[in-house]
């Protein structure tokens, strides 16, 4: 499988929609995505004009600003044959949010739908497009998987991340109670209602502590930054990693 | 005060709730139990998703031609002797019920659980007219004794610990009781039973009207609803103008889904379909059955494309139980009759000029769990976003938050501004993390994040962004 998989992505070319959060606060996640895809022979482009998909503005009630950013994103990414996003939330924005933004503009809606049709969250791309589950990754330890709300509920991401994690050598997957519960990030929500966000992430952190995991894995950096910050604040030694970072690992131990 | 919300009234009430340990635990325990119940019931049912589709379609079909459906229902109900009234707003609805009470010389109105009654504040109107209003649903009675408002659509006392309920009953009856459910429920049963027989007027809500048969239906577990609608000589049912389906077959979908969505029960203890007063020769049932059809801001939503689907709501409370915000703070934090995601959507719609209700659109992390739980698939998370947009257009967003978000959004549209702002912000954050004086100043100048950072460790902010690393990454190939 490993030998054959070297060629699976050959002749495939994708644009990386890195997301503003990964770009600014977690560039290592973008790096991991690029390396994992390249190992499978996929050629990765990074359109430098990209900034933000417009989700923050849309959810903040700024419809015009969101639309301007969405139009930008469509123009930047539509020339590529496929787009890979290391975020279920931003991929969900392209799939669901753009439908909402452009619902009264047939021309833009058609362009938005064409982009959505070729825009994939990272683990979706690996499992459903490349058809790979075992990427030859290895890691010692126990992880808990936090399915982000937007990945599952807006984008419809299924068991792809879990299947990828199950194939990682040496990695145990802990049972996370109420894994599907929101972590309390919610973009600007955590800054607007910080006490409430804290109460919500508090429940997530205690479920993580009970799970016995040393690492929490997700497909969204927003959730991960939030959970990591809350764990650290509470003195809980749990590492938060994007799934691409786990799949990048070839040796035992933390990357 | 974060200075970010509209009035921050919600934030203040949420803070108050978060400070009460027993309340937090009681709410979370109950919402967990209810959503686990729903999950088990839906898994067991097998065809749950198909049922949701069917009920969603049935409700939207009825809402889509509400005038026709209502007329058909009314004609059949009247043919069976039901007296139908229409009320434009809460005041008219109360006046109609008070008028009926006066005409009947009623001194006591025994009430079944009705959120619409809470919404129009019927108890206050009846008391003002010297008619005693007595809640006979256990939870509602407790709320009435405590002088509070329900904190949940179907479980009004979810916020109240057992000990407090015992104390309320002890004060009421003047005798010592225990915390046991059996004892507390027994006390309520003893006290309430006598009242059913004394009441001249029975008041209930209406879970759903059925146009095909001209009926109204009531779902209940305690049996008090049946007593209230049968024993008193006059029964008045309050019905939201949108609470109707066309056929009995449509209603069957509700019978399947309402209990399962609400509590995880396969069926409630009582499902009563009432199609008129007692007919000549019948021993049971009221002599008169009045249905007061209340609009109170509902039909205005028929024209609101963004929010019309909210009229499909069947008031099961599943979105409350699924909501992380509701589960953390309970219903009173919302400061409205209807709490939770559905409340955050319909409360501002019922009163478009009420700024305090408008801010509830912010009381959500937009996780979408409400939409996932809704038996009629109302896209509540999308509606909350649209309400935020309405607020922003009306200049109602907290001015600071709105201005900051607008600046950020506009900067995002210009790559070099985005890039430069990112570099500066990351540098400031690194300084702050280092704890130097400059860093403290940088943090202090970011009041938006101050409260957040009191509760989260700062992330390890990178020196270089991904785009700054890209050229090196290209050389790796």
XYZ file of C-alpha atoms in Angstrom:
732
model
C 0.000 0.000 0.000
C 2.719 2.415 1.029
C 4.792 1.647 -2.061
C 1.828 1.944 -4.388
C 0.507 5.033 -2.688
C 3.556 7.024 -3.813
C 1.886 7.333 -7.169
C -1.729 7.721 -6.130
C -1.666 11.471 -6.301
C 0.555 11.688 -9.349
C -0.748 14.063 -12.001
C -3.031 15.598 -9.389
C -2.732 19.270 -8.694
C -4.470 21.189 -5.917
C -4.600 24.708 -4.609
C -4.166 25.060 -0.874
C -6.772 27.304 0.763
C -4.703 27.675 3.879
C -7.270 29.785 5.812
C -6.406 32.975 7.658
C -6.258 31.215 10.997
C -3.707 28.631 9.852
C -1.757 31.257 7.925
C -1.393 33.592 10.883
C -1.507 31.369 13.954
C -0.706 27.805 12.945
C 1.491 27.796 9.823
C 2.877 24.385 10.833
C -0.536 22.940 9.968
C -0.267 24.296 6.432
C 3.246 22.905 6.200
C 2.033 19.478 7.325
C -0.756 19.493 4.755
C 1.670 20.341 1.958
C 4.156 17.655 2.995
C 1.538 14.937 3.397
C 0.012 15.690 0.008
C 3.405 15.909 -1.732
C 4.367 12.522 -0.354
C 1.411 11.131 -2.255
C 2.622 12.801 -5.402
C 0.121 15.640 -5.351
C 1.374 18.966 -6.645
C 0.357 21.769 -4.271
C -0.042 25.377 -5.323
C -0.459 28.262 -2.945
C -2.292 31.197 -4.523
C -0.697 34.086 -2.671
C -3.558 36.531 -3.152
C -5.776 34.515 -0.801
C -6.733 35.911 2.586
C -10.019 34.854 4.188
C -13.102 32.992 2.953
C -15.395 35.585 4.545
C -16.849 33.400 7.263
C -15.929 35.684 10.159
C -17.608 38.647 8.476
C -20.670 36.605 7.511
C -21.182 35.230 11.010
C -20.559 38.674 12.444
C -23.507 40.070 10.513
C -21.478 41.889 7.859
C -23.142 40.607 4.712
C -21.558 43.033 2.227
C -18.027 42.557 3.527
C -18.537 38.790 3.558
C -19.745 38.830 -0.012
C -16.726 40.833 -1.159
C -14.397 38.283 0.461
C -16.361 35.352 -0.952
C -16.160 36.811 -4.466
C -12.412 37.273 -4.019
C -11.999 33.685 -2.891
C -14.019 32.371 -5.831
C -11.974 34.388 -8.316
C -8.707 33.240 -6.775
C -9.503 29.540 -6.516
C -11.767 28.799 -9.494
C -8.896 28.277 -11.984
C -7.645 25.224 -10.058
C -8.825 21.664 -10.590
C -9.239 21.077 -6.847
C -8.956 23.037 -3.607
C -7.829 21.545 -0.296
C -8.686 23.265 2.995
C -7.230 22.247 6.364
C -10.469 23.349 8.016
C -13.931 21.846 8.088
C -15.290 25.220 9.040
C -13.898 27.188 6.074
C -14.705 24.329 3.675
C -18.198 24.398 5.183
C -18.350 28.117 4.442
C -17.593 27.496 0.772
C -20.155 24.696 0.629
C -22.947 26.100 2.747
C -22.231 29.758 3.495
C -21.675 30.719 -0.138
C -25.080 29.220 -0.980
C -26.547 31.655 1.511
C -24.487 34.634 0.346
C -25.240 34.227 -3.347
C -28.771 32.834 -3.142
C -30.197 35.742 -5.185
C -27.427 35.995 -7.753
C -27.630 33.145 -10.230
C -24.319 33.913 -11.936
C -22.297 34.074 -8.740
C -24.202 31.161 -7.250
C -23.188 29.008 -10.187
C -19.554 29.989 -9.702
C -19.813 29.362 -5.963
C -21.282 25.918 -6.550
C -18.600 25.059 -9.076
C -15.974 25.995 -6.498
C -17.756 24.058 -3.746
C -17.875 20.971 -5.951
C -14.073 20.856 -6.065
C -13.338 22.172 -2.572
C -12.444 19.500 -0.026
C -11.543 19.505 3.617
C -8.088 17.921 3.967
C -9.079 14.488 5.306
C -11.984 14.342 2.853
C -9.560 14.942 0.015
C -7.192 12.220 1.172
C -9.854 9.572 1.784
C -12.511 10.351 -0.796
C -10.529 11.848 -3.658
C -7.161 10.122 -3.339
C -8.807 6.990 -1.977
C -6.176 6.589 0.727
C -6.554 5.634 4.365
C -3.096 4.409 5.364
C -0.521 7.098 4.752
C 2.248 5.224 6.490
C 2.219 7.564 9.479
C 3.314 6.485 12.937
C 2.901 8.021 16.349
C 3.129 6.737 19.918
C 0.397 7.717 22.288
C -3.328 8.085 22.694
C -5.408 10.644 20.891
C -8.973 11.798 21.186
C -10.713 13.071 18.074
C -12.827 16.224 18.361
C -15.140 16.463 15.338
C -15.642 20.176 14.743
C -19.257 21.310 14.527
C -18.878 22.946 11.149
C -17.017 19.974 9.685
C -19.782 17.573 10.628
C -22.899 19.735 10.590
C -22.187 22.235 7.820
C -19.827 20.301 5.592
C -21.072 16.790 6.342
C -17.653 15.325 7.104
C -18.102 11.718 8.163
C -15.676 9.123 9.482
C -12.784 10.095 7.180
C -10.617 11.554 9.979
C -11.251 8.565 12.221
C -10.284 6.126 9.483
C -7.087 8.047 8.842
C -6.221 8.064 12.544
C -6.982 4.361 12.937
C -4.380 3.613 10.277
C -1.620 5.488 12.133
C 0.826 2.963 13.554
C 1.183 2.951 17.329
C -1.639 5.414 17.855
C -4.488 4.498 20.158
C -7.796 6.322 19.815
C -9.499 7.110 23.077
C -13.249 7.350 23.496
C -14.179 10.986 23.959
C -17.493 11.441 25.753
C -19.870 13.789 23.961
C -17.269 14.273 21.280
C -19.830 15.976 19.029
C -20.370 18.826 21.499
C -19.185 22.309 20.575
C -15.872 23.357 22.144
C -17.091 26.916 22.689
C -14.827 28.603 20.137
C -17.412 29.985 17.720
C -15.092 32.575 16.161
C -15.887 35.989 17.631
C -18.251 34.242 20.070
C -15.341 33.411 22.395
C -14.325 37.070 22.548
C -17.847 38.448 22.766
C -19.067 36.073 25.465
C -15.815 34.844 27.046
C -17.321 33.504 30.274
C -19.842 31.464 28.340
C -17.212 30.184 25.946
C -15.156 29.215 28.973
C -18.008 27.236 30.522
C -18.489 25.357 27.256
C -14.819 24.568 26.702
C -14.646 23.552 30.369
C -16.950 20.615 29.637
C -14.829 19.667 26.632
C -11.642 19.777 28.705
C -13.061 17.560 31.429
C -14.230 15.018 28.867
C -10.731 15.086 27.383
C -9.170 14.592 30.797
C -11.459 11.609 31.415
C -10.609 10.112 28.035
C -7.018 9.458 28.996
C -5.757 10.964 25.743
C -2.448 12.804 25.571
C -3.399 14.488 22.321
C -6.579 16.007 20.955
C -6.915 15.905 17.181
C -9.318 17.870 15.034
C -9.791 19.128 11.517
C -10.156 22.718 12.687
C -7.486 24.991 14.069
C -10.047 27.316 15.685
C -11.242 24.519 17.949
C -7.682 23.368 18.569
C -6.387 26.792 19.632
C -9.380 27.160 21.908
C -9.044 23.714 23.478
C -5.260 24.003 23.767
C -5.545 27.387 25.479
C -8.124 26.054 27.911
C -6.079 22.912 28.699
C -2.940 24.941 29.315
C -4.816 27.409 31.487
C -6.071 24.507 33.595
C -2.647 22.863 33.727
C -3.737 19.839 31.727
C -0.872 18.463 29.605
C -2.827 17.687 26.461
C -1.382 18.538 23.088
C -3.704 19.797 20.363
C -2.827 18.750 16.813
C -4.418 19.122 13.430
C -4.960 15.771 11.747
C -2.423 16.670 9.050
C 0.241 17.055 11.730
C -0.468 13.547 12.990
C -0.347 12.138 9.470
C 2.915 13.933 8.791
C 4.586 12.039 11.611
C 6.673 9.045 10.647
C 8.430 8.381 13.917
C 7.078 7.721 17.368
C 6.305 10.493 19.821
C 5.111 14.014 19.435
C 6.132 15.830 16.284
C -19.124 44.483 30.654
C -17.288 43.647 27.509
C -18.810 46.612 25.708
C -19.287 44.325 22.741
C -22.920 43.325 22.942
C -25.948 45.452 22.293
C -26.871 45.945 25.920
C -24.901 43.108 27.425
C -28.039 42.227 29.350
C -27.745 38.653 28.172
C -24.103 38.536 29.216
C -24.983 39.845 32.670
C -27.708 37.261 33.150
C -25.452 34.520 31.792
C -22.737 35.536 34.274
C -25.273 35.390 37.064
C -26.286 31.876 35.988
C -22.665 30.744 35.698
C -22.135 31.796 39.302
C -24.777 29.366 40.556
C -23.268 25.914 40.778
C -26.495 24.008 41.567
C -28.304 25.678 38.665
C -25.533 24.832 36.216
C -25.469 21.226 37.355
C -29.251 20.844 37.315
C -29.553 22.282 33.818
C -26.729 20.242 32.357
C -27.899 17.024 33.971
C -31.372 17.524 32.551
C -30.376 18.596 29.063
C -27.956 15.652 28.895
C -30.685 13.265 29.968
C -33.147 14.658 27.433
C -30.781 14.662 24.490
C -29.585 11.165 25.345
C -33.233 10.157 25.424
C -33.792 11.709 22.040
C -30.696 10.036 20.620
C -31.783 6.624 21.907
C -35.336 7.062 20.646
C -34.171 8.177 17.216
C -31.713 5.303 16.888
C -34.343 2.799 17.946
C -36.943 4.198 15.568
C -34.959 3.370 12.451
C -36.934 5.616 10.123
C -36.381 8.714 12.242
C -34.856 10.789 9.455
C -37.704 9.915 7.099
C -40.187 10.926 9.781
C -38.377 14.241 10.158
C -38.642 14.793 6.430
C -42.341 13.964 6.507
C -43.130 16.250 9.438
C -41.010 19.061 7.978
C -42.913 18.803 4.735
C -46.298 18.631 6.463
C -45.620 21.684 8.612
C -44.254 23.740 5.732
C -47.182 22.734 3.531
C -49.655 23.942 6.157
C -47.713 27.174 6.757
C -47.500 27.723 3.007
C -51.280 28.047 2.699
C -52.094 28.959 6.258
C -55.184 31.053 5.470
C -56.878 28.254 3.555
C -55.926 25.599 6.094
C -57.125 27.690 9.013
C -60.453 28.404 7.346
C -61.007 24.730 6.643
C -60.170 23.880 10.248
C -62.451 26.584 11.623
C -65.405 25.569 9.450
C -65.186 21.967 10.645
C -64.575 22.951 14.269
C -67.560 25.288 14.248
C -69.728 22.621 12.681
C -68.983 20.530 15.766
C -69.899 23.353 18.069
C -66.463 24.784 18.835
C -66.441 28.537 19.428
C -63.472 29.999 17.571
C -62.021 33.431 18.415
C -59.198 35.309 16.759
C -56.773 37.551 18.639
C -54.321 39.841 16.879
C -52.098 40.304 19.897
C -51.570 39.284 23.514
C -53.912 41.911 24.847
C -56.792 40.841 22.629
C -56.204 37.222 23.533
C -56.322 37.998 27.249
C -59.431 40.126 26.802
C -61.206 37.266 25.052
C -60.369 34.766 27.804
C -61.272 37.228 30.553
C -64.540 37.916 28.721
C -65.385 34.220 28.666
C -64.497 33.898 32.356
C -66.756 36.835 33.230
C -69.643 35.516 31.128
C -69.405 32.232 32.990
C -69.053 33.886 36.375
C -65.832 31.963 36.850
C -63.792 32.515 39.994
C -61.208 29.824 39.338
C -59.480 28.901 36.110
C -57.568 25.603 36.222
C -54.777 25.662 33.709
C -52.872 23.075 31.755
C -49.339 23.849 30.625
C -49.221 26.423 27.828
C -46.243 28.466 26.672
C -48.640 30.703 24.763
C -50.339 31.519 28.058
C -46.926 32.527 29.424
C -46.300 34.574 26.294
C -49.540 36.569 26.534
C -49.298 36.717 30.363
C -52.786 35.355 30.787
C -52.444 34.641 34.513
C -51.836 38.305 35.257
C -54.826 39.291 33.113
C -57.094 36.792 34.863
C -55.924 37.841 38.328
C -56.541 41.479 37.391
C -60.104 40.473 36.577
C -60.427 38.740 39.969
C -60.284 35.253 38.470
C -57.834 32.980 40.223
C -55.524 31.257 37.745
C -54.184 27.948 38.988
C -51.445 26.077 37.158
C -52.034 22.325 37.402
C -48.972 21.049 35.563
C -46.544 20.141 38.348
C -43.687 22.186 36.962
C -45.873 25.159 36.135
C -47.436 25.041 39.599
C -44.003 25.133 41.196
C -43.114 28.108 38.998
C -46.346 29.818 39.970
C -45.742 29.254 43.697
C -42.203 30.601 43.300
C -43.379 33.609 41.290
C -40.953 32.787 38.477
C -40.995 32.127 34.769
C -40.416 28.762 33.128
C -36.794 28.209 32.166
C -37.502 25.524 29.571
C -40.263 25.027 27.037
C -41.272 21.579 28.243
C -39.633 21.372 31.675
C -40.359 24.697 33.325
C -38.467 23.935 36.559
C -35.323 22.468 35.082
C -33.362 25.118 36.983
C -34.803 24.342 40.396
C -33.189 21.942 42.831
C -35.444 19.504 44.636
C -34.748 21.030 48.035
C -36.112 24.374 46.920
C -39.266 22.707 45.637
C -39.729 20.971 48.994
C -39.341 24.284 50.807
C -41.911 25.905 48.507
C -44.413 23.138 49.178
C -43.723 23.236 52.915
C -44.432 26.957 52.989
C -47.558 26.371 50.934
C -48.953 23.551 53.031
C -47.445 24.324 56.409
C -46.326 20.734 56.931
C -42.889 19.113 56.667
C -42.186 17.051 53.526
C -39.224 15.101 52.175
C -37.195 15.514 48.991
C -38.570 12.311 47.470
C -40.293 12.683 44.106
C -43.139 10.474 45.347
C -43.761 12.703 48.343
C -43.521 15.976 46.428
C -45.663 14.793 43.516
C -48.138 13.273 46.005
C -48.464 16.582 47.798
C -49.145 18.399 44.531
C -51.660 15.771 43.447
C -53.600 16.009 46.707
C -53.721 19.770 46.611
C -54.586 20.106 42.958
C -57.243 17.398 42.679
C -59.779 19.318 44.737
C -59.239 22.381 42.604
C -60.072 20.650 39.335
C -63.587 20.037 40.660
C -63.981 23.610 41.841
C -62.815 25.317 38.639
C -65.495 26.725 36.368
C -62.987 27.317 33.586
C -60.295 25.062 32.169
C -57.515 26.687 30.132
C -55.034 24.743 27.993
C -52.722 25.326 25.099
C -52.925 23.475 21.811
C -50.021 21.409 20.542
C -51.511 21.174 17.080
C -54.781 21.731 15.278
C -55.856 19.324 12.545
C -57.727 20.913 9.655
C -59.139 17.679 8.242
C -61.173 17.006 11.368
C -61.473 20.460 12.914
C -59.719 19.157 16.031
C -57.136 20.387 18.487
C -54.601 18.040 20.045
C -52.930 18.068 23.454
C -49.885 16.027 24.457
C -49.257 15.574 28.161
C -47.763 13.235 30.685
C -49.374 14.137 33.970
C -53.016 13.793 33.032
C -53.795 17.252 34.298
C -54.383 18.424 30.753
C -57.154 15.872 30.387
C -58.681 16.914 33.706
C -58.554 20.600 32.800
C -60.135 19.998 29.406
C -62.832 17.659 30.731
C -63.962 18.572 34.254
C -64.723 22.308 34.094
C -67.892 23.249 32.248
C -66.009 25.562 29.935
C -62.731 24.750 28.222
C -60.673 27.490 26.591
C -57.733 26.392 24.420
C -55.079 28.920 23.388
C -53.691 28.163 19.956
C -50.846 29.860 18.132
C -52.150 30.735 14.684
C -49.384 28.670 13.058
C -49.982 25.483 15.037
C -51.877 23.513 12.451
C -51.461 20.596 10.064
C -53.752 19.639 7.226
C -54.500 15.985 7.791
C -54.636 13.286 10.438
C -51.857 11.537 8.533
C -49.717 14.672 8.975
C -50.617 14.669 12.643
C -49.450 11.070 12.944
C -45.922 12.249 12.126
C -46.142 14.676 15.019
C -47.325 11.913 17.341
C -44.182 9.983 16.443
C -41.767 12.868 16.644
C -42.886 15.283 19.339
C -42.388 12.967 22.341
C -39.240 11.413 20.923
C -37.697 14.821 20.208
C -38.775 16.320 23.500
C -37.996 13.631 26.068
C -37.117 10.498 24.147
C -40.483 8.932 24.997
C -42.082 6.816 22.281
C -45.370 8.441 23.118
C -46.599 10.774 25.830
C -48.900 9.335 28.479
C -51.814 11.261 27.033
C -52.487 12.317 23.465
C -55.922 13.905 23.344
C -57.548 14.896 20.096
C -60.485 17.124 20.964
C -63.095 17.727 18.318
C -65.754 19.678 20.138
C -67.655 20.046 23.416
C -69.661 17.204 24.938
C -72.481 16.215 22.652
C -75.997 15.731 23.998
C -76.088 12.550 26.029
C -72.307 12.407 26.552
C -71.264 12.275 30.185
C -67.729 13.616 29.773
C -66.385 16.798 28.350
C -67.060 20.501 28.724
C -70.324 22.148 27.781
C -68.447 24.760 25.800
C -65.150 24.566 23.978
C -63.559 27.848 22.951
C -60.405 28.052 20.857
C -58.596 31.390 20.903
C -56.355 31.606 17.834
C -53.526 33.996 18.667
C -51.352 35.781 16.126
C -49.105 38.011 18.251
C -46.469 38.615 15.592
C -46.663 35.236 13.877
C -48.348 35.869 10.527
C -45.976 38.773 9.918
C -43.286 36.101 9.490
C -45.135 34.514 6.580
C -43.706 37.283 4.428
C -40.220 36.966 5.913
C -38.346 34.646 3.636
C -35.416 34.343 6.025
C -37.517 33.374 9.011
C -40.758 31.879 7.718
C -39.576 28.344 8.450
C -39.465 29.143 12.164
C -43.272 29.003 12.051
C -42.917 25.245 11.544
C -41.669 24.878 15.141
C -43.556 22.296 17.201
C -42.156 23.507 20.565
C -40.458 20.260 21.524
C -37.463 21.910 23.180
C -34.918 19.642 21.459
C -32.887 22.652 20.308
C -32.597 23.856 23.901
C -31.238 20.514 25.053
C -28.771 20.354 22.177
C -27.525 23.930 22.584
C -24.196 24.365 24.414
C -25.188 27.880 25.454
C -28.552 26.853 26.879
C -26.980 23.869 28.627
C -24.401 26.134 30.247
C -26.681 28.878 31.550
C -30.297 27.667 31.452
C -33.360 29.507 30.242
C -33.591 32.514 32.542
C -30.388 33.983 31.122
C -32.279 34.665 27.902
C -34.713 36.955 29.706
C -37.546 35.918 27.389
C -40.518 33.557 27.488
C -38.985 31.234 24.899
C -35.309 30.516 25.626
C -32.625 28.663 23.702
C -31.971 28.820 19.962
C -35.656 28.874 18.994
C -36.233 31.670 21.497
C -33.255 33.631 20.194
C -34.873 33.441 16.754
C -38.592 33.919 17.409
C -38.466 36.358 20.308
C -36.894 39.143 18.217
C -39.323 38.299 15.392
C -42.348 38.625 17.656
C -41.185 42.118 18.644
C -38.976 43.604 15.945
C -38.351 46.850 17.780
C -37.183 45.294 21.026
C -33.397 45.814 21.080
C -32.944 43.651 24.132
C -34.360 40.661 22.362
C -32.286 41.432 19.282
C -29.028 40.812 21.140
C -29.958 37.152 21.648
C -28.717 36.500 18.111
C -25.242 36.651 19.670
C -26.063 33.970 22.234
C -24.807 31.184 20.004
C -21.521 29.690 18.888
C -23.302 28.777 15.622
C -22.435 25.138 16.195
C -25.594 23.990 14.407
C -26.584 21.420 17.043
C -30.035 23.058 17.168
C -30.646 22.439 13.488
C -29.429 18.875 13.859
C -31.867 18.215 16.715
C -34.902 19.959 15.240
C -37.649 17.524 14.225
C -38.769 19.925 11.482
C -35.242 20.890 10.410
C -35.494 24.622 11.034
C -32.121 26.132 10.048
C -31.842 28.051 13.314
C -28.101 28.676 12.938
C -28.651 30.338 9.556
C -31.483 32.406 11.012
C -29.252 33.591 13.852
C -26.724 34.768 11.257
C -29.463 36.602 9.335
C -30.648 38.214 12.559
C -27.094 39.397 13.209
C -27.146 40.933 9.754
C -30.446 42.648 10.510
C -28.894 43.989 13.688
C -25.797 45.239 11.879
C -27.933 46.955 9.232
C -29.917 48.701 11.927
C -26.707 49.763 13.620
C -27.564 47.480 16.512
C -24.416 45.427 16.796
C -22.323 46.471 19.769
C -20.564 49.403 18.095
C -17.088 48.258 19.135
C -17.504 44.707 17.929
C -19.101 45.766 14.689
C -16.439 48.373 13.929
C -13.609 45.955 14.708
C -15.115 43.213 12.604
C -15.732 45.626 9.748
C -12.132 46.851 9.830
C -10.867 43.277 9.893
C -13.137 42.221 7.039
C -12.050 45.143 4.873
C -8.372 44.541 5.637
C -8.852 40.928 4.558
C -9.823 42.101 1.094
C -6.385 43.701 0.544
C -3.561 41.140 0.738
C -0.765 43.508 1.714
C -2.860 45.139 4.449
C -3.849 41.688 5.700
C -0.207 40.610 5.644
C 1.082 43.711 7.430
C -1.675 43.634 10.050
C -0.936 39.975 10.660
C 2.774 40.654 11.192
C 2.058 43.442 13.654
C -0.575 41.489 15.562
C 1.614 38.419 15.846
C 4.540 40.484 17.053
C 2.346 42.172 19.645
C 1.034 38.817 20.811
C 4.563 37.435 21.134
C 5.594 40.461 23.158
C 2.576 40.001 25.359
C 3.369 36.333 25.861
C 6.913 37.327 26.835
C 5.401 39.383 29.619
C 7.419 42.546 28.973
C 6.082 45.995 29.647
C 5.468 46.609 25.974
C 3.640 43.319 25.841
C 1.398 44.231 28.719
C 0.639 47.484 26.987
C -0.140 45.632 23.789
C -2.537 43.336 25.608
C -4.115 46.163 27.532
C -4.803 47.918 24.290
C -6.742 44.904 23.075
C -9.759 45.004 25.373
C -11.610 42.670 23.047
C -9.336 39.856 24.074
C -8.674 40.784 27.684
C -11.563 38.781 29.127
C -10.807 35.858 26.869
C -7.136 35.766 27.767
C -8.004 35.735 31.431
C -9.417 32.285 30.755
C -7.129 30.882 28.069
C -3.407 30.491 27.855
C -2.027 32.404 24.877
C -1.260 30.219 21.904
C 2.354 29.921 20.797
C 2.186 32.644 18.214
C 4.511 31.936 15.303
C 7.103 34.435 14.118
C 6.374 33.761 10.480
C 3.059 33.184 8.820
C 2.456 30.353 6.376
C 2.823 32.705 3.430
C 6.213 33.783 4.761
C 7.245 30.117 4.889
C 5.985 29.233 1.444
C 9.137 29.924 -0.540
C 11.160 27.591 1.700
C 8.459 24.992 1.418
C 8.673 25.215 -2.364
C 12.397 24.433 -2.175
C 11.647 21.197 -0.311
C 10.201 19.692 -3.461
